[in-house]
GROMACS .gro file of C-alpha atoms in nm:
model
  181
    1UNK     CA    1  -3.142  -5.515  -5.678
    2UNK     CA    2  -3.117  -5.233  -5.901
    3UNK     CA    3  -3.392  -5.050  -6.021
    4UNK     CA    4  -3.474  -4.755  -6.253
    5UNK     CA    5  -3.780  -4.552  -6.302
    6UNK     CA    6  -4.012  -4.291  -6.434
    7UNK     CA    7  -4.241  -4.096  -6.192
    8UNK     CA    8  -4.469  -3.882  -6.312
    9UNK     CA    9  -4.739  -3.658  -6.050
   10UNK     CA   10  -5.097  -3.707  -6.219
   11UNK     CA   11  -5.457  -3.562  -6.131
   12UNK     CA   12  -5.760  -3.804  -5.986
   13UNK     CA   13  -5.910  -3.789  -6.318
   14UNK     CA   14  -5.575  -3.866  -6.511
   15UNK     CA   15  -5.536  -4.161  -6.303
   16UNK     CA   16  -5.911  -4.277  -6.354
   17UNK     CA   17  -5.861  -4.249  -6.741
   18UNK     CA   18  -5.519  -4.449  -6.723
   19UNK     CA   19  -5.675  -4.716  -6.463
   20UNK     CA   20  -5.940  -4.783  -6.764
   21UNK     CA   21  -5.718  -4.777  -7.075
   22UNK     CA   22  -5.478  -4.994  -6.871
   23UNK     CA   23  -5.694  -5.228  -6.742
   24UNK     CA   24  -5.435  -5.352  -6.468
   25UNK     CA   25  -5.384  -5.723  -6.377
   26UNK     CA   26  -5.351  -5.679  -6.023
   27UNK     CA   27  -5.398  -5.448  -5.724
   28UNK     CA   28  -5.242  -5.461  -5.431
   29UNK     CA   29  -5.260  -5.239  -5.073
   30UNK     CA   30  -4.928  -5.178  -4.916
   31UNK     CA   31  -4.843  -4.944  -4.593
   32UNK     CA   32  -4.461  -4.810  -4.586
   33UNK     CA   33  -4.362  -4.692  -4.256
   34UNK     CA   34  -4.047  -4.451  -4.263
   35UNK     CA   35  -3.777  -4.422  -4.035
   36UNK     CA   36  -3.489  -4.170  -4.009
   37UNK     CA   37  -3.269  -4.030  -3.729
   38UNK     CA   38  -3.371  -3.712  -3.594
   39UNK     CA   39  -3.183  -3.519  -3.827
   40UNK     CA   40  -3.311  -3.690  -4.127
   41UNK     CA   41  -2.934  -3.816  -4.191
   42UNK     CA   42  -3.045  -4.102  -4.418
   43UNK     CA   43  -3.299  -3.857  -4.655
   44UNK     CA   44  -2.983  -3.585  -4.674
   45UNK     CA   45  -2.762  -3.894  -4.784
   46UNK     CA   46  -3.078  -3.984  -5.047
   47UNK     CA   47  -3.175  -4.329  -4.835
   48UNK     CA   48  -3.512  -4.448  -4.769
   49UNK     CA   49  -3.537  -4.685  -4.483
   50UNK     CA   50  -3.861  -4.738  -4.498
   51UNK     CA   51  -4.105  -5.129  -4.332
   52UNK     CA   52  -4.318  -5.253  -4.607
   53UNK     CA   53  -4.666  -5.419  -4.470
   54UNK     CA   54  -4.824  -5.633  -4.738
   55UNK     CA   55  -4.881  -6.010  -4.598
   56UNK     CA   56  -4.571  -5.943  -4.368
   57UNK     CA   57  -4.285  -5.707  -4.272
   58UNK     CA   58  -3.988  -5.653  -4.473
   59UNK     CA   59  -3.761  -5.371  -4.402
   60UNK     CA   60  -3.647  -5.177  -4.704
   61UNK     CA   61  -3.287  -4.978  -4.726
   62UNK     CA   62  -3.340  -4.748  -5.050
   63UNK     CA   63  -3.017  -4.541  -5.198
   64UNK     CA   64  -3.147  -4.291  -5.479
   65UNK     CA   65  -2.919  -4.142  -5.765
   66UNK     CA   66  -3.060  -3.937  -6.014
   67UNK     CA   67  -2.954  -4.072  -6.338
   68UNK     CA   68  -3.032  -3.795  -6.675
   69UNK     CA   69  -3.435  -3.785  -6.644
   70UNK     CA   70  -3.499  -4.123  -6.449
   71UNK     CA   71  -3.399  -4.264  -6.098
   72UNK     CA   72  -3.183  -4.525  -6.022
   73UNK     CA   73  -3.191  -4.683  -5.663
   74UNK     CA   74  -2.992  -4.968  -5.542
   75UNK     CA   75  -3.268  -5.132  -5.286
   76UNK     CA   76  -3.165  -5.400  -4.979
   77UNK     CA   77  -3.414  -5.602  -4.814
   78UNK     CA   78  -3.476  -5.801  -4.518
   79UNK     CA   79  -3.752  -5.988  -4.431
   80UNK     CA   80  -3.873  -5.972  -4.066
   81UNK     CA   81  -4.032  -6.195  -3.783
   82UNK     CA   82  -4.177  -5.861  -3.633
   83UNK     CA   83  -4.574  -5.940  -3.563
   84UNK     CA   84  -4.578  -5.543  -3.495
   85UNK     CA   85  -4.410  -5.200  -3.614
   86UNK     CA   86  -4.128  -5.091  -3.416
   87UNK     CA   87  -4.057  -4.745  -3.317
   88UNK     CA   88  -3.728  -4.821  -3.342
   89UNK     CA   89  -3.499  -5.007  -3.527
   90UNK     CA   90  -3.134  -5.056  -3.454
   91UNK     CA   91  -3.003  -5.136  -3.798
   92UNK     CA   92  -2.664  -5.293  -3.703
   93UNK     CA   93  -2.898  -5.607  -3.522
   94UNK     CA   94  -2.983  -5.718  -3.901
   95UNK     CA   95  -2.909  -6.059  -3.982
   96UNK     CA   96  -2.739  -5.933  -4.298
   97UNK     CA   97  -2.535  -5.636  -4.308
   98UNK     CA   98  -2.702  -5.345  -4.393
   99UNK     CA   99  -2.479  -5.110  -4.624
  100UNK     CA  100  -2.581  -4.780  -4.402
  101UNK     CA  101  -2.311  -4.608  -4.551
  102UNK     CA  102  -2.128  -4.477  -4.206
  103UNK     CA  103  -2.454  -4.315  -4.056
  104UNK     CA  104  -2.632  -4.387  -3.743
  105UNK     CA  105  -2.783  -4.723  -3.722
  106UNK     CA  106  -3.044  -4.615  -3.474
  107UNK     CA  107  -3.338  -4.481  -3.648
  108UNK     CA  108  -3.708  -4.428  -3.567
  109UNK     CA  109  -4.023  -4.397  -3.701
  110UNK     CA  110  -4.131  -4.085  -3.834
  111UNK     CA  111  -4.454  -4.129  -4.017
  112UNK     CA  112  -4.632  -4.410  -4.261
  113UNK     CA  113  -4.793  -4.372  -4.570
  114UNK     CA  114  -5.039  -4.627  -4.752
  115UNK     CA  115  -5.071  -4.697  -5.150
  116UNK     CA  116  -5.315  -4.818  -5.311
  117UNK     CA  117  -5.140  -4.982  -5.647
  118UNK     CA  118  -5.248  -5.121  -5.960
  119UNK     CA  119  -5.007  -5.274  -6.143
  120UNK     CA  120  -4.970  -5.365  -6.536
  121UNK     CA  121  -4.703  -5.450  -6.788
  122UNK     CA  122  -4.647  -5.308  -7.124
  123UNK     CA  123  -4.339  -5.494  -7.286
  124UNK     CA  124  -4.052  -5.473  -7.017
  125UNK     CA  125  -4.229  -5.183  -6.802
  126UNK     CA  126  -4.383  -5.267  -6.511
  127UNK     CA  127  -4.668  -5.029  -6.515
  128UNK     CA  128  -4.742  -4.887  -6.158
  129UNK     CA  129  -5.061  -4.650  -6.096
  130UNK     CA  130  -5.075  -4.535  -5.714
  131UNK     CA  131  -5.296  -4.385  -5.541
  132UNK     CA  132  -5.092  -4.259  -5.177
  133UNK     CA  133  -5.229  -4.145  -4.868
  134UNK     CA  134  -5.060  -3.944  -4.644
  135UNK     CA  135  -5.118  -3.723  -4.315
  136UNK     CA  136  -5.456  -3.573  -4.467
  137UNK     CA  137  -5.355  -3.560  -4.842
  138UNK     CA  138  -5.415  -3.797  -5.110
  139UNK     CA  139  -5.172  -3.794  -5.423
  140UNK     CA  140  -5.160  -4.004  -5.732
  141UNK     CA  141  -4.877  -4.094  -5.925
  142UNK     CA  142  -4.784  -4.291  -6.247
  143UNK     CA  143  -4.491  -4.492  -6.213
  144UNK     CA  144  -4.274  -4.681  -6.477
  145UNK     CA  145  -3.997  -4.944  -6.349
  146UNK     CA  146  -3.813  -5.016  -6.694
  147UNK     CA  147  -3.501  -5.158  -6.827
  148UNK     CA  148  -3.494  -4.982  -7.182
  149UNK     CA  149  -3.600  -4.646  -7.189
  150UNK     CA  150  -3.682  -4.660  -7.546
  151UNK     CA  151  -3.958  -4.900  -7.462
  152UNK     CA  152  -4.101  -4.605  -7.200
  153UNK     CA  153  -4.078  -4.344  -7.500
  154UNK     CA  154  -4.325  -4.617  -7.679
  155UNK     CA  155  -4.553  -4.668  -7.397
  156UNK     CA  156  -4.522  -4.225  -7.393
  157UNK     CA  157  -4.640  -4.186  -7.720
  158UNK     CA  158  -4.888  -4.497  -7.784
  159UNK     CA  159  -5.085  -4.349  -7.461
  160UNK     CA  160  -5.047  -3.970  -7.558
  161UNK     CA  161  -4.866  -3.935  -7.225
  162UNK     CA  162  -4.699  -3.610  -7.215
  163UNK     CA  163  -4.586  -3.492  -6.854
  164UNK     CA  164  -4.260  -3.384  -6.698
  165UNK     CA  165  -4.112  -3.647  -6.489
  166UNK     CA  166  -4.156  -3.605  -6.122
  167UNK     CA  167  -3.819  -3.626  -5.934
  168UNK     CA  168  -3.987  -3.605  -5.583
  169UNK     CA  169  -4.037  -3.930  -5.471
  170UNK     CA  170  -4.318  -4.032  -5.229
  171UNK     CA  171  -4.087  -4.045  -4.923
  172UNK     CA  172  -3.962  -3.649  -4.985
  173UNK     CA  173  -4.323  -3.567  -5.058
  174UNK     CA  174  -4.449  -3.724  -4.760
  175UNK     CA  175  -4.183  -3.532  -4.548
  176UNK     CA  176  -4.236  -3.198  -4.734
  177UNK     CA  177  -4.594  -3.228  -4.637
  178UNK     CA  178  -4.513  -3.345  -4.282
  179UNK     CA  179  -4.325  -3.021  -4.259
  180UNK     CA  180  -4.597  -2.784  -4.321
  181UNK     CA  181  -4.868  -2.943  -4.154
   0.00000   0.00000   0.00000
């Protein structure tokens, strides 16, 4: 699955004001729970490994490319009969193949963040407001999963939306935080 996106940093009060003149359709509570290797080989190669807890456990291989002013990943998935989080996964024991690119397949858990997400749609753009906590900070972010970016430059100037796209993802933000606390 390929997808592309907008990200975009926002304030509390930003993210109240959107929340109302969105009025999302649904809301949903999911906890990711990041894995690397030591080294962080998978972040320097821009990969997200990352278990996704909503009703169950699916383990999520991200690969990022920065594409212009969006970003572009290329996402694997595999669902898993795990009851509980591992604190280590051996990636080569996947039922499917996991593209890993040459890197180590043994990775462990570094850290987990939760979201709280509302979600929307305006025309093809799945509309994503998050609120994410992690370690002891809380962050909110504006997210826009789209197939046409003239549709986003719409949905930019019908909401007077005017901010610089954030290329820090929540995965490099949690680990730039984990690094100074």
């Amino acid at each position: 699955m390929i997808e592309k996106e907008y990200k975009y940093l926002i304030s509390e009060e930003e993210f109240s004001l959107l929340k109302q003149k969105l009025n999302p359709e649904k809301f949903i509570v999911q906890e990711n729970y990041y894995f690397d290797t030591e080294n962080l080989e998978y972040f320097k190669h821009n990969m997200t490994v990352r278990i996704r807890k909503k009703e169950n456990l699916q383990l999520q291989i991200k690969n990022k490319e920065k594409v212009g002013s969006y970003i572009e990943s290329t996402e694997q998935h595999f669902d898993l009969s795990l009851k509980e989080v591992p604190s280590e996964i051996n990636l080569n024991t996947l039922e499917t193949q996991a593209n890993c690119s040459g890197l180590p397949p043994i990775v462990c858990l570094i850290g987990k963040l939760k979201t709280e997400r509302y979600i929307t749609y305006y025309q093809d753009i799945k509309i994503c407001l998050d609120k994410n906590f992690y370690h002891d900070n809380v962050d909110f972010e504006l997210e826009l999963e789209f197939q046409d970016r003239d549709t986003v430059l719409n949905f930019t100037r019908l909401f007077n939306f005017n901010h610089t796209i954030n290329k820090v993802g929540k995965y490099e933000r949690f680990l730039s935080y984990k690094r100074r606390g």
